[in-house]
């Protein structure tokens, strides 16, 4: 037990290394603060493209999502950071990291947005059109709808909905 | 272009390291299948348990415990859990292999995410559906299986696939606990050959692994929507 404490909860080590970890935390926060909004924006763009109703566009976004979801981020990072210079494109470190994360994150978000819009009843779209909203405005409206499954807890955007969701109705527990 | 091909698509390096990558591919595939099967099953089980939890004191304790489990494993990186399982448990007398540690850590992470996804998907099914099923005399279990889950799945499948792919790619972390899976083999081969071709091979391997999964989930989703 003391061996466990010694190698996993060692106070001396904590005292010696916490500034290093703190610096790392700063970098993590910076990268998250940049890559999450960028990725989410990209995901929204993908979802919007998907609603345009063109087969070719839908195919392309599907390809994009499947491709960049499958790549391990490490491979993307290496390909971009070490590969692009061979084509004469020398990105600074932070930019290549962000590009790699953007490709990866936006593909995940794109799929979430697409799935969420799929759950919005088509009547909502028709209604928005009937009110004279443009396609893009209808899209934005649909994204904010209650039924839109941006709510799966994977997305922070609608975390509020989850936390304020009603209690499970009591009758559902009654055995028939 | 010539130099790019030499650095990233070298045929000689490709053939030299193909056997290593292939065995890594097999390990990744096995670990991935184990993680997906157990993680999704446990996640669905937890979500179903949650539908049965109500307001009594015992139920509240259950809800708190469940949410603690889910939040903990969503927040803590699988790598940390994996190394604690592998390096710390032997110190208290319980030795797990690298494969088992990796499997447990990833499966618990996936189960936590899957529980949340299944649970929200179940919540989005309209209350009227429950009432109608009740009015038709279906039991709670049958309502869940025949009415609610089929509708919930339509919503759950895309984020579930997202999570499944993301967590299964986490098998790459298993190299930390001494499992020679695909990305670990590729990184080793890359430094051994001073050439990044093995990494491209690993990328191709992951595509080979996840492309069918993506296709399959799209098919499943299309069938549910139709």
CSV table of N, CA and C in Angstrom, one decimal, chain A residues 1-8 59 61-76 78-87 104 107-116 118-120 146-155 159 161-163 165-176, chain B residues 1 3-4 7-8 50-56 59-60 63 67 71 74 83-84 87-89 91-92 113 116-117 119-120 122-127 130-131 134 137-140 144 148 154-155 158-159 161-163 165-167 169 172 183 187 196 199-200 202-204 206-207 210-211 214-215 217-218 221 225:
chain,number,residue,atom,x,y,z
A,1,UNK,N,0.8,-1.2,0.0
A,1,UNK,CA,0.0,0.0,0.0
A,1,UNK,C,0.9,1.3,0.0
A,2,UNK,N,2.0,1.2,0.8
A,2,UNK,CA,2.8,2.4,0.8
A,2,UNK,C,3.6,2.5,-0.5
A,3,UNK,N,3.8,1.4,-1.2
A,3,UNK,CA,4.5,1.4,-2.5
A,3,UNK,C,3.5,2.1,-3.5
A,4,UNK,N,2.2,1.8,-3.3
A,4,UNK,CA,1.2,2.5,-4.2
A,4,UNK,C,1.2,4.0,-4.0
A,5,UNK,N,1.2,4.4,-2.7
A,5,UNK,CA,1.2,5.8,-2.4
A,5,UNK,C,2.5,6.5,-2.9
A,6,UNK,N,3.6,5.7,-2.7
A,6,UNK,CA,4.9,6.3,-3.1
A,6,UNK,C,5.0,6.6,-4.6
A,7,UNK,N,4.4,5.7,-5.4
A,7,UNK,CA,4.6,5.9,-6.9
A,7,UNK,C,3.4,6.6,-7.5
A,8,UNK,N,2.3,6.7,-6.8
A,8,UNK,CA,1.2,7.4,-7.4
A,8,UNK,C,0.7,8.7,-6.8
A,59,UNK,N,-22.6,13.4,-50.8
A,59,UNK,CA,-21.6,12.4,-50.9
A,59,UNK,C,-20.3,12.9,-50.4
A,61,UNK,N,-19.6,15.5,-48.4
A,61,UNK,CA,-19.4,15.7,-46.9
A,61,UNK,C,-19.4,14.4,-46.2
A,62,UNK,N,-20.1,13.4,-46.7
A,62,UNK,CA,-20.0,12.0,-46.1
A,62,UNK,C,-18.6,11.5,-46.2
A,63,UNK,N,-18.0,11.7,-47.3
A,63,UNK,CA,-16.6,11.2,-47.6
A,63,UNK,C,-15.7,11.9,-46.6
A,64,UNK,N,-15.8,13.2,-46.5
A,64,UNK,CA,-15.0,14.0,-45.6
A,64,UNK,C,-15.1,13.4,-44.2
A,65,UNK,N,-16.4,13.3,-43.7
A,65,UNK,CA,-16.6,12.8,-42.3
A,65,UNK,C,-16.0,11.5,-42.1
A,66,UNK,N,-16.3,10.5,-43.0
A,66,UNK,CA,-15.8,9.1,-42.8
A,66,UNK,C,-14.2,9.1,-42.8
A,67,UNK,N,-13.7,9.9,-43.7
A,67,UNK,CA,-12.2,9.9,-43.9
A,67,UNK,C,-11.5,10.4,-42.6
A,68,UNK,N,-11.9,11.6,-42.2
A,68,UNK,CA,-11.2,12.3,-41.1
A,68,UNK,C,-11.6,11.8,-39.7
A,69,UNK,N,-12.7,11.1,-39.7
A,69,UNK,CA,-13.1,10.4,-38.4
A,69,UNK,C,-12.2,9.2,-38.2
A,70,UNK,N,-11.8,8.5,-39.3
A,70,UNK,CA,-11.1,7.3,-39.2
A,70,UNK,C,-9.6,7.5,-38.9
A,71,UNK,N,-9.1,8.7,-39.3
A,71,UNK,CA,-7.6,8.9,-39.1
A,71,UNK,C,-7.4,9.1,-37.6
A,72,UNK,N,-6.4,8.4,-37.1
A,72,UNK,CA,-5.9,8.8,-35.7
A,72,UNK,C,-5.3,10.2,-35.8
A,73,UNK,N,-5.6,11.1,-34.8
A,73,UNK,CA,-5.1,12.4,-34.8
A,73,UNK,C,-3.6,12.5,-34.9
A,74,UNK,N,-2.9,11.5,-34.3
A,74,UNK,CA,-1.4,11.5,-34.4
A,74,UNK,C,-1.0,11.4,-35.9
A,75,UNK,N,-1.6,10.6,-36.6
A,75,UNK,CA,-1.3,10.4,-38.0
A,75,UNK,C,-1.5,11.7,-38.8
A,76,UNK,N,-2.7,12.3,-38.5
A,76,UNK,CA,-3.0,13.6,-39.2
A,76,UNK,C,-1.9,14.6,-38.9
A,78,UNK,N,1.2,14.2,-38.0
A,78,UNK,CA,2.5,13.9,-38.6
A,78,UNK,C,2.4,14.2,-40.1
A,79,UNK,N,1.3,13.8,-40.7
A,79,UNK,CA,1.2,14.1,-42.2
A,79,UNK,C,1.2,15.6,-42.5
A,80,UNK,N,0.5,16.4,-41.7
A,80,UNK,CA,0.5,17.8,-41.9
A,80,UNK,C,1.8,18.5,-41.6
A,81,UNK,N,2.3,18.2,-40.4
A,81,UNK,CA,3.5,18.9,-39.9
A,81,UNK,C,4.7,18.5,-40.7
A,82,UNK,N,4.9,17.2,-41.0
A,82,UNK,CA,6.1,16.7,-41.7
A,82,UNK,C,5.9,16.6,-43.2
A,83,UNK,N,4.6,16.4,-43.6
A,83,UNK,CA,4.3,16.2,-45.0
A,83,UNK,C,4.1,17.4,-45.9
A,84,UNK,N,3.4,18.4,-45.3
A,84,UNK,CA,3.1,19.6,-46.2
A,84,UNK,C,4.4,20.3,-46.6
A,85,UNK,N,5.5,20.4,-45.8
A,85,UNK,CA,6.7,21.1,-46.2
A,85,UNK,C,7.2,20.6,-47.6
A,86,UNK,N,7.0,19.3,-47.8
A,86,UNK,CA,7.4,18.7,-49.1
A,86,UNK,C,6.7,19.3,-50.3
A,87,UNK,N,5.5,19.9,-50.0
A,87,UNK,CA,4.8,20.5,-51.1
A,87,UNK,C,5.0,22.0,-51.1
A,104,UNK,N,-10.1,16.8,-37.8
A,104,UNK,CA,-10.7,15.7,-37.0
A,104,UNK,C,-12.0,16.1,-36.3
A,107,UNK,N,-15.2,16.9,-38.4
A,107,UNK,CA,-15.9,15.7,-39.0
A,107,UNK,C,-16.8,15.1,-37.9
A,108,UNK,N,-16.3,15.1,-36.7
A,108,UNK,CA,-17.2,14.5,-35.6
A,108,UNK,C,-18.4,15.4,-35.4
A,109,UNK,N,-18.2,16.8,-35.3
A,109,UNK,CA,-19.3,17.7,-35.1
A,109,UNK,C,-20.3,17.7,-36.3
A,110,UNK,N,-19.7,17.5,-37.5
A,110,UNK,CA,-20.6,17.5,-38.7
A,110,UNK,C,-21.6,16.4,-38.6
A,111,UNK,N,-21.1,15.2,-38.1
A,111,UNK,CA,-22.0,14.1,-37.9
A,111,UNK,C,-23.0,14.3,-36.9
A,112,UNK,N,-22.7,15.0,-35.8
A,112,UNK,CA,-23.6,15.3,-34.7
A,112,UNK,C,-24.7,16.2,-35.3
A,113,UNK,N,-24.3,17.3,-36.0
A,113,UNK,CA,-25.3,18.2,-36.5
A,113,UNK,C,-26.2,17.5,-37.5
A,114,UNK,N,-25.6,16.7,-38.4
A,114,UNK,CA,-26.4,16.0,-39.4
A,114,UNK,C,-27.5,15.1,-38.7
A,115,UNK,N,-27.0,14.4,-37.7
A,115,UNK,CA,-28.0,13.5,-36.9
A,115,UNK,C,-29.0,14.3,-36.2
A,116,UNK,N,-28.6,15.5,-35.6
A,116,UNK,CA,-29.6,16.3,-34.9
A,116,UNK,C,-30.6,16.8,-35.8
A,118,UNK,N,-31.6,15.5,-38.5
A,118,UNK,CA,-32.5,14.4,-39.0
A,118,UNK,C,-33.6,14.2,-38.1
A,119,UNK,N,-33.5,14.6,-36.8
A,119,UNK,CA,-34.6,14.3,-35.8
A,119,UNK,C,-35.6,15.5,-35.8
A,120,UNK,N,-35.3,16.6,-36.5
A,120,UNK,CA,-36.3,17.7,-36.6
A,120,UNK,C,-37.4,17.3,-37.5
A,146,UNK,N,-36.2,22.3,-30.3
A,146,UNK,CA,-36.1,21.4,-29.1
A,146,UNK,C,-35.8,20.0,-29.4
A,147,UNK,N,-36.4,19.5,-30.5
A,147,UNK,CA,-36.2,18.1,-30.8
A,147,UNK,C,-34.9,17.8,-31.5
A,148,UNK,N,-34.2,18.9,-31.9
A,148,UNK,CA,-33.0,18.7,-32.6
A,148,UNK,C,-32.0,18.0,-31.6
A,149,UNK,N,-31.4,16.9,-32.1
A,149,UNK,CA,-30.6,16.1,-31.3
A,149,UNK,C,-29.2,16.6,-31.1
A,150,UNK,N,-29.0,17.9,-31.3
A,150,UNK,CA,-27.7,18.4,-30.9
A,150,UNK,C,-27.6,18.1,-29.4
A,151,UNK,N,-28.7,17.7,-28.8
A,151,UNK,CA,-28.8,17.5,-27.4
A,151,UNK,C,-28.0,16.3,-26.9
A,152,UNK,N,-27.7,15.2,-27.8
A,152,UNK,CA,-26.9,14.2,-27.2
A,152,UNK,C,-25.8,14.8,-26.4
A,153,UNK,N,-25.5,14.2,-25.3
A,153,UNK,CA,-24.6,14.9,-24.3
A,153,UNK,C,-23.2,15.0,-24.8
A,154,UNK,N,-23.0,14.5,-26.1
A,154,UNK,CA,-21.7,14.7,-26.7
A,154,UNK,C,-21.5,16.2,-27.0
A,155,UNK,N,-22.6,17.0,-27.1
A,155,UNK,CA,-22.4,18.3,-27.5
A,155,UNK,C,-22.7,19.3,-26.4
A,159,UNK,N,-26.2,21.5,-23.4
A,159,UNK,CA,-26.0,20.9,-22.1
A,159,UNK,C,-27.2,21.3,-21.2
A,161,UNK,N,-30.2,21.7,-21.8
A,161,UNK,CA,-31.5,21.0,-22.0
A,161,UNK,C,-31.4,19.7,-21.2
A,162,UNK,N,-30.3,19.1,-21.2
A,162,UNK,CA,-30.1,17.9,-20.5
A,162,UNK,C,-30.3,18.1,-19.0
A,163,UNK,N,-29.6,19.2,-18.5
A,163,UNK,CA,-29.7,19.3,-17.0
A,163,UNK,C,-31.0,19.7,-16.6
A,165,UNK,N,-33.8,18.6,-17.9
A,165,UNK,CA,-34.8,17.7,-18.4
A,165,UNK,C,-35.7,17.2,-17.3
A,166,UNK,N,-37.0,17.0,-17.6
A,166,UNK,CA,-37.9,16.6,-16.5
A,166,UNK,C,-37.6,15.2,-15.9
A,167,UNK,N,-38.0,15.0,-14.7
A,167,UNK,CA,-37.9,13.7,-14.1
A,167,UNK,C,-38.7,12.7,-14.9
A,168,UNK,N,-38.2,11.5,-14.8
A,168,UNK,CA,-38.9,10.4,-15.5
A,168,UNK,C,-40.3,10.3,-14.8
A,169,UNK,N,-41.4,10.3,-15.7
A,169,UNK,CA,-42.7,10.3,-15.1
A,169,UNK,C,-43.0,9.1,-14.2
A,170,UNK,N,-43.7,9.3,-13.1
A,170,UNK,CA,-43.8,8.3,-12.1
A,170,UNK,C,-44.5,7.0,-12.6
A,171,UNK,N,-45.5,7.2,-13.5
A,171,UNK,CA,-46.3,6.1,-13.9
A,171,UNK,C,-45.5,5.0,-14.7
A,172,UNK,N,-44.4,5.5,-15.3
A,172,UNK,CA,-43.6,4.6,-16.1
A,172,UNK,C,-43.0,3.5,-15.2
A,173,UNK,N,-43.0,3.7,-13.9
A,173,UNK,CA,-42.4,2.6,-13.1
A,173,UNK,C,-43.5,1.7,-12.5
A,174,UNK,N,-44.7,2.0,-12.8
A,174,UNK,CA,-45.8,1.1,-12.3
A,174,UNK,C,-45.8,-0.2,-13.1
A,175,UNK,N,-45.7,-1.4,-12.4
A,175,UNK,CA,-45.8,-2.6,-13.1
A,175,UNK,C,-47.2,-2.8,-13.6
A,176,UNK,N,-47.5,-3.3,-14.8
A,176,UNK,CA,-48.9,-3.4,-15.3
A,176,UNK,C,-49.5,-4.6,-14.6
B,1,UNK,N,7.8,16.5,-54.7
B,1,UNK,CA,6.9,15.3,-54.9
B,1,UNK,C,7.7,14.0,-54.7
B,3,UNK,N,10.5,13.6,-53.2
B,3,UNK,CA,11.0,13.4,-51.9
B,3,UNK,C,9.8,13.1,-50.9
B,4,UNK,N,8.6,13.6,-51.2
B,4,UNK,CA,7.4,13.3,-50.4
B,4,UNK,C,7.2,11.8,-50.5
B,7,UNK,N,9.6,9.8,-48.6
B,7,UNK,CA,9.4,9.9,-47.1
B,7,UNK,C,8.2,9.2,-46.6
B,8,UNK,N,7.1,9.3,-47.4
B,8,UNK,CA,5.8,8.8,-46.9
B,8,UNK,C,5.3,7.5,-47.6
B,50,UNK,N,-31.4,3.2,-15.6
B,50,UNK,CA,-31.7,4.6,-15.3
B,50,UNK,C,-33.2,4.9,-15.5
B,51,UNK,N,-33.8,4.2,-16.5
B,51,UNK,CA,-35.2,4.5,-16.8
B,51,UNK,C,-36.1,3.9,-15.6
B,52,UNK,N,-35.5,3.0,-14.9
B,52,UNK,CA,-36.3,2.4,-13.8
B,52,UNK,C,-36.1,3.2,-12.5
B,53,UNK,N,-35.2,4.2,-12.5
B,53,UNK,CA,-34.9,4.9,-11.2
B,53,UNK,C,-35.9,6.0,-11.0
B,54,UNK,N,-36.5,6.1,-9.9
B,54,UNK,CA,-37.4,7.2,-9.6
B,54,UNK,C,-37.1,8.1,-8.5
B,55,UNK,N,-38.0,8.2,-7.5
B,55,UNK,CA,-37.8,9.2,-6.5
B,55,UNK,C,-37.5,8.7,-5.1
B,56,UNK,N,-37.7,7.4,-4.9
B,56,UNK,CA,-37.5,6.9,-3.6
B,56,UNK,C,-36.0,7.1,-3.2
B,59,UNK,N,-33.5,4.8,-4.9
B,59,UNK,CA,-33.4,5.2,-6.3
B,59,UNK,C,-32.5,6.4,-6.5
B,60,UNK,N,-32.7,7.3,-5.6
B,60,UNK,CA,-31.8,8.5,-5.7
B,60,UNK,C,-30.4,8.2,-5.5
B,63,UNK,N,-29.2,6.8,-8.7
B,63,UNK,CA,-29.0,7.8,-9.7
B,63,UNK,C,-27.7,8.5,-9.5
B,67,UNK,N,-24.6,8.5,-12.1
B,67,UNK,CA,-24.0,9.7,-12.7
B,67,UNK,C,-22.6,9.9,-12.3
B,71,UNK,N,-19.9,10.4,-15.1
B,71,UNK,CA,-19.1,11.6,-15.2
B,71,UNK,C,-17.6,11.3,-15.0
B,74,UNK,N,-16.2,9.8,-18.1
B,74,UNK,CA,-16.2,10.7,-19.3
B,74,UNK,C,-15.0,11.7,-19.1
B,83,UNK,N,-3.3,3.2,-17.2
B,83,UNK,CA,-2.0,3.1,-16.5
B,83,UNK,C,-2.2,2.8,-15.0
B,84,UNK,N,-3.3,3.3,-14.4
B,84,UNK,CA,-3.5,3.0,-13.0
B,84,UNK,C,-3.8,1.5,-12.9
B,87,UNK,N,-0.3,-0.3,-13.8
B,87,UNK,CA,0.8,-0.1,-12.9
B,87,UNK,C,0.5,-0.1,-11.4
B,88,UNK,N,-0.7,0.4,-11.1
B,88,UNK,CA,-1.0,0.5,-9.6
B,88,UNK,C,-1.6,-0.7,-9.0
B,89,UNK,N,-2.5,-1.4,-9.7
B,89,UNK,CA,-3.1,-2.5,-9.1
B,89,UNK,C,-2.2,-3.6,-8.7
B,91,UNK,N,0.5,-3.3,-7.3
B,91,UNK,CA,1.1,-2.9,-6.0
B,91,UNK,C,0.1,-3.3,-4.8
B,92,UNK,N,-1.2,-3.4,-5.1
B,92,UNK,CA,-2.1,-3.9,-4.1
B,92,UNK,C,-2.5,-5.4,-4.3
B,113,UNK,N,-20.0,7.0,-22.0
B,113,UNK,CA,-20.5,7.8,-23.1
B,113,UNK,C,-21.8,7.2,-23.7
B,116,UNK,N,-24.9,7.9,-21.6
B,116,UNK,CA,-25.5,9.2,-21.8
B,116,UNK,C,-26.2,9.3,-23.2
B,117,UNK,N,-25.6,8.8,-24.2
B,117,UNK,CA,-26.3,8.9,-25.5
B,117,UNK,C,-27.6,8.1,-25.6
B,119,UNK,N,-29.4,7.3,-23.1
B,119,UNK,CA,-30.4,7.9,-22.1
B,119,UNK,C,-31.0,9.2,-22.7
B,120,UNK,N,-30.2,10.1,-23.3
B,120,UNK,CA,-30.9,11.2,-24.0
B,120,UNK,C,-31.7,10.8,-25.1
B,122,UNK,N,-33.4,8.1,-25.4
B,122,UNK,CA,-34.7,7.6,-24.8
B,122,UNK,C,-35.6,8.8,-24.4
B,123,UNK,N,-34.9,9.8,-23.8
B,123,UNK,CA,-35.7,11.0,-23.3
B,123,UNK,C,-36.3,11.8,-24.4
B,124,UNK,N,-35.8,11.8,-25.6
B,124,UNK,CA,-36.4,12.6,-26.7
B,124,UNK,C,-37.6,11.9,-27.3
B,125,UNK,N,-37.8,10.6,-27.0
B,125,UNK,CA,-39.0,10.0,-27.5
B,125,UNK,C,-40.2,10.6,-26.8
B,126,UNK,N,-41.2,11.0,-27.6
B,126,UNK,CA,-42.3,11.8,-27.0
B,126,UNK,C,-43.1,11.0,-25.9
B,127,UNK,N,-43.5,11.7,-24.9
B,127,UNK,CA,-44.2,11.1,-23.8
B,127,UNK,C,-45.5,10.4,-24.3
B,130,UNK,N,-45.1,6.7,-24.9
B,130,UNK,CA,-45.2,5.9,-23.7
B,130,UNK,C,-46.6,5.7,-23.3
B,131,UNK,N,-47.4,6.8,-23.3
B,131,UNK,CA,-48.8,6.7,-22.8
B,131,UNK,C,-49.6,5.8,-23.8
B,134,UNK,N,-48.8,2.3,-23.1
B,134,UNK,CA,-49.4,1.9,-21.8
B,134,UNK,C,-50.9,1.6,-22.0
B,137,UNK,N,-51.8,-1.6,-23.3
B,137,UNK,CA,-51.6,-2.7,-22.4
B,137,UNK,C,-50.2,-3.3,-22.5
B,138,UNK,N,-49.2,-2.7,-23.1
B,138,UNK,CA,-47.9,-3.2,-23.1
B,138,UNK,C,-47.2,-3.0,-21.7
B,139,UNK,N,-46.4,-4.0,-21.3
B,139,UNK,CA,-45.7,-3.9,-20.1
B,139,UNK,C,-44.5,-2.8,-20.3
B,140,UNK,N,-43.9,-2.5,-19.2
B,140,UNK,CA,-42.8,-1.5,-19.3
B,140,UNK,C,-41.7,-2.0,-20.2
B,144,UNK,N,-40.5,-0.5,-23.9
B,144,UNK,CA,-39.1,-0.1,-24.1
B,144,UNK,C,-38.6,-0.7,-25.4
B,148,UNK,N,-40.1,2.4,-27.7
B,148,UNK,CA,-39.2,3.5,-27.4
B,148,UNK,C,-37.9,3.3,-28.0
B,154,UNK,N,-32.7,5.8,-33.8
B,154,UNK,CA,-32.5,6.6,-34.9
B,154,UNK,C,-31.6,7.8,-34.5
B,155,UNK,N,-31.9,8.3,-33.3
B,155,UNK,CA,-31.2,9.5,-32.8
B,155,UNK,C,-29.8,9.1,-32.3
B,158,UNK,N,-25.9,7.9,-34.9
B,158,UNK,CA,-24.8,8.7,-35.3
B,158,UNK,C,-23.8,9.1,-34.2
B,159,UNK,N,-24.3,9.7,-33.1
B,159,UNK,CA,-23.3,10.0,-32.0
B,159,UNK,C,-22.7,8.7,-31.4
B,161,UNK,N,-21.9,6.1,-33.1
B,161,UNK,CA,-20.8,5.7,-34.1
B,161,UNK,C,-19.6,6.6,-33.8
B,162,UNK,N,-19.9,8.0,-33.7
B,162,UNK,CA,-18.8,8.9,-33.3
B,162,UNK,C,-18.0,8.4,-32.2
B,163,UNK,N,-18.7,8.1,-31.1
B,163,UNK,CA,-18.0,7.8,-29.9
B,163,UNK,C,-17.2,6.5,-30.0
B,165,UNK,N,-16.1,5.1,-32.7
B,165,UNK,CA,-14.8,5.3,-33.5
B,165,UNK,C,-13.8,6.0,-32.7
B,166,UNK,N,-14.2,7.0,-32.0
B,166,UNK,CA,-13.2,7.8,-31.2
B,166,UNK,C,-12.5,6.9,-30.1
B,167,UNK,N,-13.4,6.1,-29.4
B,167,UNK,CA,-12.8,5.3,-28.3
B,167,UNK,C,-12.0,4.1,-28.9
B,169,UNK,N,-10.3,4.1,-31.5
B,169,UNK,CA,-9.0,4.7,-31.9
B,169,UNK,C,-8.1,4.8,-30.6
B,172,UNK,N,-5.0,2.8,-29.5
B,172,UNK,CA,-3.6,3.2,-29.8
B,172,UNK,C,-2.9,3.5,-28.5
B,183,UNK,N,-0.9,1.3,-34.1
B,183,UNK,CA,-0.2,2.6,-34.1
B,183,UNK,C,1.2,2.5,-33.3
B,187,UNK,N,4.7,3.5,-35.0
B,187,UNK,CA,5.6,4.6,-34.4
B,187,UNK,C,7.0,4.0,-34.2
B,196,UNK,N,8.6,7.8,-42.6
B,196,UNK,CA,7.2,7.9,-42.0
B,196,UNK,C,6.2,7.0,-42.8
B,199,UNK,N,3.6,5.0,-40.7
B,199,UNK,CA,2.5,5.8,-40.2
B,199,UNK,C,1.4,5.9,-41.2
B,200,UNK,N,1.8,6.1,-42.5
B,200,UNK,CA,0.8,6.1,-43.6
B,200,UNK,C,0.1,4.7,-43.7
B,202,UNK,N,-0.4,2.7,-41.2
B,202,UNK,CA,-1.3,2.6,-40.0
B,202,UNK,C,-2.6,3.4,-40.4
B,203,UNK,N,-2.4,4.6,-41.0
B,203,UNK,CA,-3.6,5.3,-41.4
B,203,UNK,C,-4.5,4.5,-42.3
B,204,UNK,N,-3.9,3.8,-43.3
B,204,UNK,CA,-4.7,3.0,-44.2
B,204,UNK,C,-5.4,1.9,-43.4
B,206,UNK,N,-6.4,1.9,-40.3
B,206,UNK,CA,-7.5,2.5,-39.5
B,206,UNK,C,-8.7,2.7,-40.5
B,207,UNK,N,-8.4,3.2,-41.7
B,207,UNK,CA,-9.4,3.4,-42.7
B,207,UNK,C,-10.1,2.1,-43.0
B,210,UNK,N,-12.4,1.3,-40.0
B,210,UNK,CA,-13.6,2.2,-39.6
B,210,UNK,C,-14.5,2.5,-40.7
B,211,UNK,N,-14.0,2.4,-42.0
B,211,UNK,CA,-14.8,2.7,-43.1
B,211,UNK,C,-16.1,1.8,-43.1
B,214,UNK,N,-18.5,2.9,-40.4
B,214,UNK,CA,-19.3,4.1,-40.8
B,214,UNK,C,-20.4,3.7,-41.8
B,215,UNK,N,-20.0,2.9,-42.8
B,215,UNK,CA,-21.1,2.5,-43.8
B,215,UNK,C,-22.2,1.7,-43.1
B,217,UNK,N,-23.2,1.8,-40.0
B,217,UNK,CA,-24.1,2.6,-39.2
B,217,UNK,C,-25.0,3.5,-40.0
B,218,UNK,N,-24.5,3.9,-41.2
B,218,UNK,CA,-25.4,4.7,-42.1
B,218,UNK,C,-26.5,3.9,-42.6
B,221,UNK,N,-29.0,3.4,-39.9
B,221,UNK,CA,-29.8,4.6,-39.7
B,221,UNK,C,-30.8,4.8,-40.8
B,225,UNK,N,-34.8,5.3,-40.4
B,225,UNK,CA,-35.5,6.5,-40.8
B,225,UNK,C,-36.7,6.2,-41.8
